[in-house]
XYZ file of C-alpha atoms in Angstrom:
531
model
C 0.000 0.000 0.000
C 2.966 2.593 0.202
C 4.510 4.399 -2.454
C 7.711 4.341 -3.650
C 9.771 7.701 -1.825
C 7.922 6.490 1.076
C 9.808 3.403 0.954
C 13.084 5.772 0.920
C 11.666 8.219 3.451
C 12.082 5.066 6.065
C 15.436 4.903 5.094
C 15.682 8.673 5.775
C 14.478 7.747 8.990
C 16.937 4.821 10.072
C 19.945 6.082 8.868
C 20.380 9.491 7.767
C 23.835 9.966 7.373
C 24.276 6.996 5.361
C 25.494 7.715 1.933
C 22.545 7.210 -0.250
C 24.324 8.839 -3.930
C 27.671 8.746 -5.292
C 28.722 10.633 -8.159
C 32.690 11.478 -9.219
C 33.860 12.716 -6.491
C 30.886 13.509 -4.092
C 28.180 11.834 -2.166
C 25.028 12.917 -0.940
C 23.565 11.103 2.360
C 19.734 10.257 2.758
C 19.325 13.541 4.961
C 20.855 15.658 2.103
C 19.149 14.192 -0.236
C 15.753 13.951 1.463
C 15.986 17.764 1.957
C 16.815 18.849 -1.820
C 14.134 16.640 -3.092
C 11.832 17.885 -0.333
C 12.336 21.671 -1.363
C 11.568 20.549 -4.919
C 8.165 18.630 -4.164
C 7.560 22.435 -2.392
C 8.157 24.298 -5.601
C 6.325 21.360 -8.070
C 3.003 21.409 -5.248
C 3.082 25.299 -5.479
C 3.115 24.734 -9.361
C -0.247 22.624 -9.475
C 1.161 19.111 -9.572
C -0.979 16.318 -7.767
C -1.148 13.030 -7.711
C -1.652 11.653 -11.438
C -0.642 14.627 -13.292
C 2.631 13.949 -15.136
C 5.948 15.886 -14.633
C 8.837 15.987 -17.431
C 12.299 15.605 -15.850
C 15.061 16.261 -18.649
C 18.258 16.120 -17.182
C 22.389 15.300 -17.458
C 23.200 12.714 -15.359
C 24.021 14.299 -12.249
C 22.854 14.331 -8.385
C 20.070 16.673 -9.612
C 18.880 13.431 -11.659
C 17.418 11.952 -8.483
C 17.013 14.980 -6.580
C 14.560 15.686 -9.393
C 12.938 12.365 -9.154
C 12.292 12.006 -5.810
C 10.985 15.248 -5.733
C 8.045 14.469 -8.171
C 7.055 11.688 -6.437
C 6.462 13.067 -3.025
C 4.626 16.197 -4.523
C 2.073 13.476 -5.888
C 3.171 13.419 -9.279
C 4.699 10.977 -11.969
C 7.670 11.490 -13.721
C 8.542 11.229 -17.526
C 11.833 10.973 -18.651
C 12.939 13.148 -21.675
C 16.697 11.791 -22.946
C 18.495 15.159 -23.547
C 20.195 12.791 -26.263
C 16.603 12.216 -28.129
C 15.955 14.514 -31.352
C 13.906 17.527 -30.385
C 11.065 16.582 -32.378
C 10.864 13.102 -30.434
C 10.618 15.440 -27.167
C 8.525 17.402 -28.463
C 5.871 14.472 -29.471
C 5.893 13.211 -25.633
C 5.745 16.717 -23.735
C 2.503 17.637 -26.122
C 0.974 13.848 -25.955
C 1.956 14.643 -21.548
C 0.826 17.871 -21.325
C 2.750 18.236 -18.568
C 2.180 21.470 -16.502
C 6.273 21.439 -15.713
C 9.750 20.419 -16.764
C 11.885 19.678 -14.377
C 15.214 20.390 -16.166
C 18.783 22.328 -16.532
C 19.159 25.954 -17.531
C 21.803 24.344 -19.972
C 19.155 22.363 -21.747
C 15.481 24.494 -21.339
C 16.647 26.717 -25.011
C 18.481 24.214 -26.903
C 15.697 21.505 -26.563
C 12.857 24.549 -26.341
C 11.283 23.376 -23.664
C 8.662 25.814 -22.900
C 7.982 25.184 -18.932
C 10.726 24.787 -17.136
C 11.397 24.737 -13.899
C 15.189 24.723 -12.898
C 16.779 22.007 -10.692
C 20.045 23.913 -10.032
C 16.977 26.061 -7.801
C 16.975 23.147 -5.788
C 20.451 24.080 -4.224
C 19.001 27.491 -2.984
C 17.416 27.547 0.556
C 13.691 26.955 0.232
C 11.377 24.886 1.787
C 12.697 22.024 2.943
C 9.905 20.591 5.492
C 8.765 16.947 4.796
C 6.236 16.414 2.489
C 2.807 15.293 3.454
C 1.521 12.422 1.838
C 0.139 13.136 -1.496
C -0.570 10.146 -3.744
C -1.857 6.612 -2.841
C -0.351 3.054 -4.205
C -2.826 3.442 -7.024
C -1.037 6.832 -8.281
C 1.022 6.888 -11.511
C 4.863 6.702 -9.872
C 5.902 7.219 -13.399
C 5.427 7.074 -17.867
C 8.129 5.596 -19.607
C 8.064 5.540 -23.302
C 9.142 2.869 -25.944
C 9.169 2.163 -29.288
C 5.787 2.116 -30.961
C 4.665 -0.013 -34.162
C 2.582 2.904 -35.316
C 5.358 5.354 -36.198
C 4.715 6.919 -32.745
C 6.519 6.212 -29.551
C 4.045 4.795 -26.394
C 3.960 5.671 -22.955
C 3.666 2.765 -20.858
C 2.222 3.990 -17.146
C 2.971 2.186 -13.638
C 1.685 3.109 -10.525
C 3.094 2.971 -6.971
C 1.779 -0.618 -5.824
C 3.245 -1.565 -9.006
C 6.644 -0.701 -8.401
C 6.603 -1.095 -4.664
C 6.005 -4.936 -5.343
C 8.877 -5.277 -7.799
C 11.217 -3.583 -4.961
C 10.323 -5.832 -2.400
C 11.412 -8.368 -4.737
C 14.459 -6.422 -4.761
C 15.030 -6.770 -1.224
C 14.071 -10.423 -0.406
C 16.542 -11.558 -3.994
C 19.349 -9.187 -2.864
C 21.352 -8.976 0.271
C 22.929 -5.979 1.841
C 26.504 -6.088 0.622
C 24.989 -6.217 -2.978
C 22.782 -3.139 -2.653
C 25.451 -0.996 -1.156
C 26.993 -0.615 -4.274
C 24.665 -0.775 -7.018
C 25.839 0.467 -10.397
C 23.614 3.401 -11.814
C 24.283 3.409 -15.431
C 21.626 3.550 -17.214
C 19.222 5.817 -18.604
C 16.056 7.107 -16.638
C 14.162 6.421 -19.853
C 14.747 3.028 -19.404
C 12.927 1.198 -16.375
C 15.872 -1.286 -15.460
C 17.001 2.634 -14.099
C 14.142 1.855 -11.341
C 16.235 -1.402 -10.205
C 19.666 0.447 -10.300
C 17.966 4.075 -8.360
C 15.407 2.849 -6.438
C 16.137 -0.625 -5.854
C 18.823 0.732 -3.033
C 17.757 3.429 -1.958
C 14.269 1.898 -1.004
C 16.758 -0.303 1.511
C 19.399 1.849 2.716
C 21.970 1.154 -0.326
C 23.637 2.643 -1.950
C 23.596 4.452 -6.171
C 26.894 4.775 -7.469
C 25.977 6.886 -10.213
C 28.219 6.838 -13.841
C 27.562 8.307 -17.147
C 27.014 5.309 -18.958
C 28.237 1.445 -18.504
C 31.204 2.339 -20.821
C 33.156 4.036 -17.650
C 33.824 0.385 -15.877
C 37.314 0.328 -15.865
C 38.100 3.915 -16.244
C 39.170 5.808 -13.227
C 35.327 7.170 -13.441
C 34.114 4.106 -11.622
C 33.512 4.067 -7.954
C 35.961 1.421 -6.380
C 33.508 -0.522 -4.599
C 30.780 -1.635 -7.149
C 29.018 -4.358 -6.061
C 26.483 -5.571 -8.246
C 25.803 -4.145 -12.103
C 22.508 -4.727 -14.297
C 23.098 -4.408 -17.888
C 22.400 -6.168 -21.134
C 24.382 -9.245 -22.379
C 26.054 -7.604 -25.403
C 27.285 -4.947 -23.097
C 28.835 -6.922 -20.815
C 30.412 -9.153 -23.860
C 31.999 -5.988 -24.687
C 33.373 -5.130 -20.875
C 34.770 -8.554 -20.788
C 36.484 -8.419 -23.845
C 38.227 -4.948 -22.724
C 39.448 -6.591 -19.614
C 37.122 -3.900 -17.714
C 35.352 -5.724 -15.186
C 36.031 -4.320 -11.853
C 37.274 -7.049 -9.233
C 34.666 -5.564 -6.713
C 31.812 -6.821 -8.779
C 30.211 -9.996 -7.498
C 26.968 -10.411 -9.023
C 25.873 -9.446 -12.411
C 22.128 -9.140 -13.723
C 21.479 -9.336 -16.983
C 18.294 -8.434 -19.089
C 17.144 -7.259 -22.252
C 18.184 -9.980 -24.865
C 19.052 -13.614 -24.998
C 21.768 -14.973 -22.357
C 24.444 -17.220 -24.061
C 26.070 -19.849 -21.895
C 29.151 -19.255 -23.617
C 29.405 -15.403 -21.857
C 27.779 -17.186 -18.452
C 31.134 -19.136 -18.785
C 33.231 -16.065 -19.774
C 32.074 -13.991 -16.516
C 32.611 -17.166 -14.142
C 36.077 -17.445 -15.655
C 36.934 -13.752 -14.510
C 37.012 -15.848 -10.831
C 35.547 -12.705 -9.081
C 32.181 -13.126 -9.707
C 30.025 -14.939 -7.503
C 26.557 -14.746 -8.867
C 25.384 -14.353 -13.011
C 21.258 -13.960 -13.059
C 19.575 -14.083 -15.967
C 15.965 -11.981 -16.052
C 13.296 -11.061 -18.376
C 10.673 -9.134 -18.107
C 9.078 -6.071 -20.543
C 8.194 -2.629 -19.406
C 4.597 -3.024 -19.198
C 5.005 -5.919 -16.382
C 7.867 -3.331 -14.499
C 11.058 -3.769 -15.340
C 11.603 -8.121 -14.533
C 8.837 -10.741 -14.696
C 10.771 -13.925 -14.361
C 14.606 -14.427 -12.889
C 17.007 -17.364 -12.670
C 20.769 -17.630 -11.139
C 22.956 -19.141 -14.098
C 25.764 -21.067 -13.381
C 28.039 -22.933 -14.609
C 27.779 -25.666 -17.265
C 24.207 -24.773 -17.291
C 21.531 -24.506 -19.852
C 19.477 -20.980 -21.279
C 16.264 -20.506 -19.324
C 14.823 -17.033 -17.853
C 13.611 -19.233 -14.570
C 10.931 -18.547 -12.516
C 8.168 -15.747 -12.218
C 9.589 -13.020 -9.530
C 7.093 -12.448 -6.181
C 3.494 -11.294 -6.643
C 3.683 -12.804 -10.716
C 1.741 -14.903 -12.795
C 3.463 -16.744 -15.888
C 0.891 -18.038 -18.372
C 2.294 -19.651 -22.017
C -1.083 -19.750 -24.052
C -1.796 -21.010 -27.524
C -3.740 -19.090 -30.157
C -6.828 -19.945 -29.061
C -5.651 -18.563 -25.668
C -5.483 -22.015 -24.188
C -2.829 -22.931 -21.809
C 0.067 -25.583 -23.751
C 1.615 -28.686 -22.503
C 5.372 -28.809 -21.170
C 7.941 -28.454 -24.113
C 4.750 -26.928 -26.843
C 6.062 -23.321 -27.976
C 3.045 -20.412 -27.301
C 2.969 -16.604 -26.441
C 3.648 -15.558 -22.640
C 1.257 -13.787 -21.242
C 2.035 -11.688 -17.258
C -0.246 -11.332 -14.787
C 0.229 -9.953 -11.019
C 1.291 -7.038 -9.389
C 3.565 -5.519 -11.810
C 1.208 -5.116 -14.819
C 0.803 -1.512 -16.087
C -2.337 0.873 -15.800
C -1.868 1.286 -19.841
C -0.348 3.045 -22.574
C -0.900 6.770 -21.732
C -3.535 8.162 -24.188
C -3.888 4.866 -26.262
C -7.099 3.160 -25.391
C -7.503 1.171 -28.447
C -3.644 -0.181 -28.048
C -4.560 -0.615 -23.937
C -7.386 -2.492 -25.083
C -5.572 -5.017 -27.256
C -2.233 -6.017 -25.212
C -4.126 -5.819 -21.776
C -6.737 -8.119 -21.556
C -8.639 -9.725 -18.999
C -7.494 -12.940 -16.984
C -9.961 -15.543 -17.598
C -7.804 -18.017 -14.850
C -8.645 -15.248 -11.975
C -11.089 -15.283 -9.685
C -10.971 -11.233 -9.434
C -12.743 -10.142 -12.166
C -9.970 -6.714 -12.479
C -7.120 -8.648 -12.837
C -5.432 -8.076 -16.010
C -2.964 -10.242 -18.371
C -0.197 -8.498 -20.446
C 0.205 -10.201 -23.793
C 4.119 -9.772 -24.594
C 4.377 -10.882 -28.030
C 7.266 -13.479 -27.167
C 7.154 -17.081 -27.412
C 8.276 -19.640 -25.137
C 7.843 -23.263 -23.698
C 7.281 -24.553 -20.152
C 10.168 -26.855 -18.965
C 9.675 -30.307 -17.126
C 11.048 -28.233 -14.079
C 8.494 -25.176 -14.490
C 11.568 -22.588 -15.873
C 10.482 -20.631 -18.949
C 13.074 -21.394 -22.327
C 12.295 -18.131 -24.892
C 12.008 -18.730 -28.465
C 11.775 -15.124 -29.745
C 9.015 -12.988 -31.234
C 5.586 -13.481 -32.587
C 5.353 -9.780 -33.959
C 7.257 -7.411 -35.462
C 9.600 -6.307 -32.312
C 12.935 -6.815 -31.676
C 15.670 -6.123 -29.524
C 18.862 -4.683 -30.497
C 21.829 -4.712 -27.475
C 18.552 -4.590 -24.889
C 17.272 -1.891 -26.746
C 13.412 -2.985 -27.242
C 12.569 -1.752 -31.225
C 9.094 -1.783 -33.503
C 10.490 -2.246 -36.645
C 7.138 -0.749 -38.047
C 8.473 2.669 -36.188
C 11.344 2.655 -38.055
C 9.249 1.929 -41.273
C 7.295 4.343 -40.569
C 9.413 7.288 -40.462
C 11.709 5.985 -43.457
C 8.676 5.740 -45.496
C 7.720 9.173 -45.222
C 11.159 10.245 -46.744
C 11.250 11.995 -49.905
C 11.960 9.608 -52.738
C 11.317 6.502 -51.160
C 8.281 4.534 -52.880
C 8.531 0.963 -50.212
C 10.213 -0.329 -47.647
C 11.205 -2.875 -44.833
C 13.981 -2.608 -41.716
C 14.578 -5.913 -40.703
C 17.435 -7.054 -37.616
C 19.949 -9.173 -39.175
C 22.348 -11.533 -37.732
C 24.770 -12.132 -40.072
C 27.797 -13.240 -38.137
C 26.600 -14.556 -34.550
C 26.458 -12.439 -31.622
C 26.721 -9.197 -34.111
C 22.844 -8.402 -34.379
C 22.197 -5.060 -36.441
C 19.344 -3.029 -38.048
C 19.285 -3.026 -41.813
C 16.760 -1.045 -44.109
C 15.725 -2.000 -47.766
C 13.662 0.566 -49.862
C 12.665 1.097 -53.161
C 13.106 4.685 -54.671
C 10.244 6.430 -56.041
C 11.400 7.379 -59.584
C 14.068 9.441 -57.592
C 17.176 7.722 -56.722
C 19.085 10.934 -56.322
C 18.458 10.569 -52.802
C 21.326 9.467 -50.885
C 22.674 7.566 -47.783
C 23.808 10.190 -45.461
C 20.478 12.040 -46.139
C 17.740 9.330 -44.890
C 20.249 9.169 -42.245
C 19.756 12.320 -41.793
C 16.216 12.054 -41.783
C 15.713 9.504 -39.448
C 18.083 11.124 -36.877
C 15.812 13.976 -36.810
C 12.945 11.559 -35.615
C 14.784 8.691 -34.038
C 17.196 8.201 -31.437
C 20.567 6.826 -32.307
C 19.840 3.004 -31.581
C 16.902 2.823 -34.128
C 19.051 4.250 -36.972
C 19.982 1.109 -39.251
C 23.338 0.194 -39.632
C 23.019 -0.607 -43.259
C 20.681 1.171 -45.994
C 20.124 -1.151 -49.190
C 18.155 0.065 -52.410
C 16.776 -2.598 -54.147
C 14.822 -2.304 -57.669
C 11.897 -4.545 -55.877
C 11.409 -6.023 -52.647
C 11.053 -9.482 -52.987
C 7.980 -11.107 -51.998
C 6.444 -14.252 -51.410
C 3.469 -16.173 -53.202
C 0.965 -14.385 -51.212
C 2.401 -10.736 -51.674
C 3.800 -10.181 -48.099
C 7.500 -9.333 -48.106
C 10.073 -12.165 -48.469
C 12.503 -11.236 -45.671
C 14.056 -14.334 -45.981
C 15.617 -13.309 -49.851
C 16.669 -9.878 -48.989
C 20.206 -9.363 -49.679
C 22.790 -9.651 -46.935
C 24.566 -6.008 -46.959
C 27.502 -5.262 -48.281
C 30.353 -5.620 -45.510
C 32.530 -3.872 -47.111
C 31.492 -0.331 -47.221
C 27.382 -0.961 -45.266
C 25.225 1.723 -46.436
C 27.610 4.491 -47.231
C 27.618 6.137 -51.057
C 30.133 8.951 -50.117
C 33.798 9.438 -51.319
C 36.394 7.449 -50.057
C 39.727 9.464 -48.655
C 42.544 7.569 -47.793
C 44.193 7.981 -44.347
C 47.209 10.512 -45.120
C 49.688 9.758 -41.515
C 50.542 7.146 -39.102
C 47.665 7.902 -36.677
C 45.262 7.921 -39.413
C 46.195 4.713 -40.325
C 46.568 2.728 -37.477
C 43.320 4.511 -36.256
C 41.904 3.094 -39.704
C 43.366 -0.120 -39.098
C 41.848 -0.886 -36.323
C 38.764 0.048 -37.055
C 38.869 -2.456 -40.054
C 39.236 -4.965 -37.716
C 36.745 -4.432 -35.241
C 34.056 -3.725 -37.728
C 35.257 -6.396 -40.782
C 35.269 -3.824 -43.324
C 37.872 -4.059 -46.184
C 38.692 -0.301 -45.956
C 37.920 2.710 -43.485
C 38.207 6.458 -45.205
C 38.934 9.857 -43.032
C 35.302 10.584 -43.228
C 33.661 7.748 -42.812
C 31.155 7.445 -39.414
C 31.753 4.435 -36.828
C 28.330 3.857 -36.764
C 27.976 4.378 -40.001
C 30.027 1.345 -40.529
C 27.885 -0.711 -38.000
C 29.798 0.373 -35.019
């Protein structure tokens, strides 16, 4: 029945000098930070905000990041996060579709992003009203909107409310134990919900955040020396293990977001530091994880169990439940299943559905769109997608987004964006199109384009024009004959330029080897190249 900062307001309570935040060089306890995010609930209640009306929170990572966060919450209100990264015209979709009466943001960021009501978190540091809050919202309040990818050319805000959340942390605490949450890794994005594990996961329990830029800084002399336990996404952590960046301090990894390989469970075990690999699953309409498993050692894939306060069901088309080992589409039940997709009844209406196998007639099932089977043992073995969603390094993707926006380019008659995984573990977007009697348009411009509308991980690392796209006896497009892109120069049409000295070349060099192209020019784009 609580809410979320009420779960860290008892923390405030037991220990207030405990370090709650650290960031570079500074920490925060939960006294300090209680009081900042206390005289910015002041300023937000003062500003109209209640419980269920949303708040915008557009921020560098940064103490104010949580500050801000915590401070929506207890004035009653529930957050959206706006990636400063995002293209402006993204933002601008969500803070219209919002209508939020407020941004919380950074004077740095209100006039380049034009964000038209802001209201300052560097404020926050000036005295003000720092008094505790009174409670505001109930456990049946939005805590927070989170938007993903959407197959209608449109992203989707995907609601949760406090109960919601509050369940999935008390998972938290009865999975985790208190040398693990004292040094959580913070790395990733607030616009991403496994943020809610690595924030509020503990500092709901008296943890601690150790707060970084991105997952990228493990190993650097950016990373706190005493990380305990990191969340991230499989093809991440390939890449940390390959760079020999893996902090001896860490001794339990989670990892979400796409397919777990034995072959990197072995890797991480063979570092000899780590003492516990868990493999979850879980989408952001069913809050962050639905199912977990500890991995181990000469073990098998499987995404486990359901977590606490979760229902699991694998149903066939006909909705009926499927023997052990019989693939069918998961369905979640339970605590953790969203309110709905903010503003989209008809979409609400079709992925949240009524549970037939409860006795309460408002429970709710959340139909994923992935398939699995049951094992003899009850764990759940995934088989991939029914639809037209993928994931790209975690990143969760509607291809029909990305279809969407190319389609409306100038020039372009048809197209498809597929994921393609041409050389194991190396899984990459890759658009075909067919011109409309204009194939002066090149490359770097739909690149263009879709930057303009997209973030950075839905841009396709290879563009290929084709004269038709293939299709299959019954007209629908043959994805399995569309040409494999050309490796050696993917999706670029501009002039080559040699490297000209020794650090071009070696610079070249390497990135010819990393990316398996035959040559690299002085103008070329990493990600360009698939990087």
């Amino acid at each position: 029945e609580k809410c979320v900062h009420e779960l860290f307001e008892e923390q405030v309570e037991k220990s207030p000098d405990a370090v709650a935040v650290v960031f570079e060089d500074e920490q925060l306890t939960y006294r300090e930070l209680n009081v900042r995010a206390n005289r910015v609930a002041h300023s937000l209640i003062d500003k109209g905000v209640e419980p269920d009306v949303l708040v915008g929170i557009c921020v560098e990572r940064s103490f104010e990041m949580i500050v801000g966060l915590l401070g929506i919450l207890k004035a009653g209100g529930a957050y959206v996060p706006l990636d400063p990264d995002y293209p402006k015209e993204r933002l601008k979709f969500i803070l219209e579709e919002i209508s939020a009466p407020v941004v919380l943001t950074q004077r740095s960021l209100a006039s380049e992003l034009d964000i038209g009501n802001p209201m300052f978190l560097e404020d926050d540091l000036e005295p003000g009203d720092s008094r505790a809050v009174n409670p505001r919202a109930v456990s049946t309040n939005l805590a927070y909107v989170i938007y993903t990818s959407g197959s209608t050319g449109k992203p989707k805000g995907v609601a949760i409310e406090h109960h919601s959340a509050v369940s999935f942390l008390h998972w938290v605490r009865d999975t985790f134990n208190d040398t693990e949450l004292a040094g959580v890794l913070a790395a990733t994005s607030i616009s991403f919900d496994l943020s809610i594990f690595e924030i509020f996961g503990p500092l709901s329990w008296g943890g601690r955040s150790l707060l970084v830029n991105s997952a990228l800084d493990l190993g650097t002399d950016k990373m706190p020396s005493n990380v305990v336990l990191i969340n991230t996404v499989p093809s991440a952590l390939g890449e940390i293990l390959k760079g020999h960046q893996l902090p001896s301090s860490v001794q339990t990894v989670n990892l979400a977001g796409e397919p777990l390989h034995q072959s990197l469970v072995e890797a991480i075990f063979s570092e000899g530091t780590v003492q516990r690999v868990n493999d979850l699953y879980g989408p952001s309409e069913t809050t962050t994880y639905s199912t977990w498993t500890p991995r181990h050692q000469g073990g098998f894939e499987n995404v486990g169990h359901p977590i606490s306060n979760t229902q699991i069901y694998i149903l066939d088309t006909q909705g009926q439940p499927v023997p052990v080992g019989i693939p069918g589409e998961i369905y979640i039940g339970g605590a953790g299943v969203a309110r709905e997709y903010w503003q989209r009844p008809e979409l609400t209406k079709e992925r949240f559905i009524s549970n037939r196998f409860s006795s309460l007639s408002t429970d709710r099932l959340f139909r994923t769109g992935d398939s699995a089977r049951w094992l003899e043992d009850g764990k759940i073995v995934l088989q991939g997608r029914i639809d037209h969603q993928v994931k790209i390094r975690g990143f969760r993707i509607e291809l029909g987004e990305i279809e969407t926006v190319l389609g409306a380019c100038p020039g372009i008659k048809e197209c498809v964006v597929v994921a393609r995984e041409d050389s194991p573990g190396d899984k990459m977007l890759a658009a075909y199109f067919v011109f409309d009697q204009n194939d002066s348009v090149t490359t770097p411009a739909l690149r263009r384009a879709l930057a303009e509308k997209l973030p950075d991980y839905m841009i396709p690392a290879a563009f290929v024009p084709l004269a038709a796209l293939p299709l299959t006896p019954n007209g629908k497009v043959d994805k399995r004959a569309l040409p494999v892109p050309d490796a050696s120069r993917p999706g670029l049409d501009s002039g080559y330029v040699a490297p000209r000295t020794m650090v071009e070349e070696e610079l070249s060099e390497v990135w010819r080897e990393l990316l398996g192209v035959d040559r690299v020019g002085i103008h070329d784009n990493f990600f360009e190249l698939g990087g």
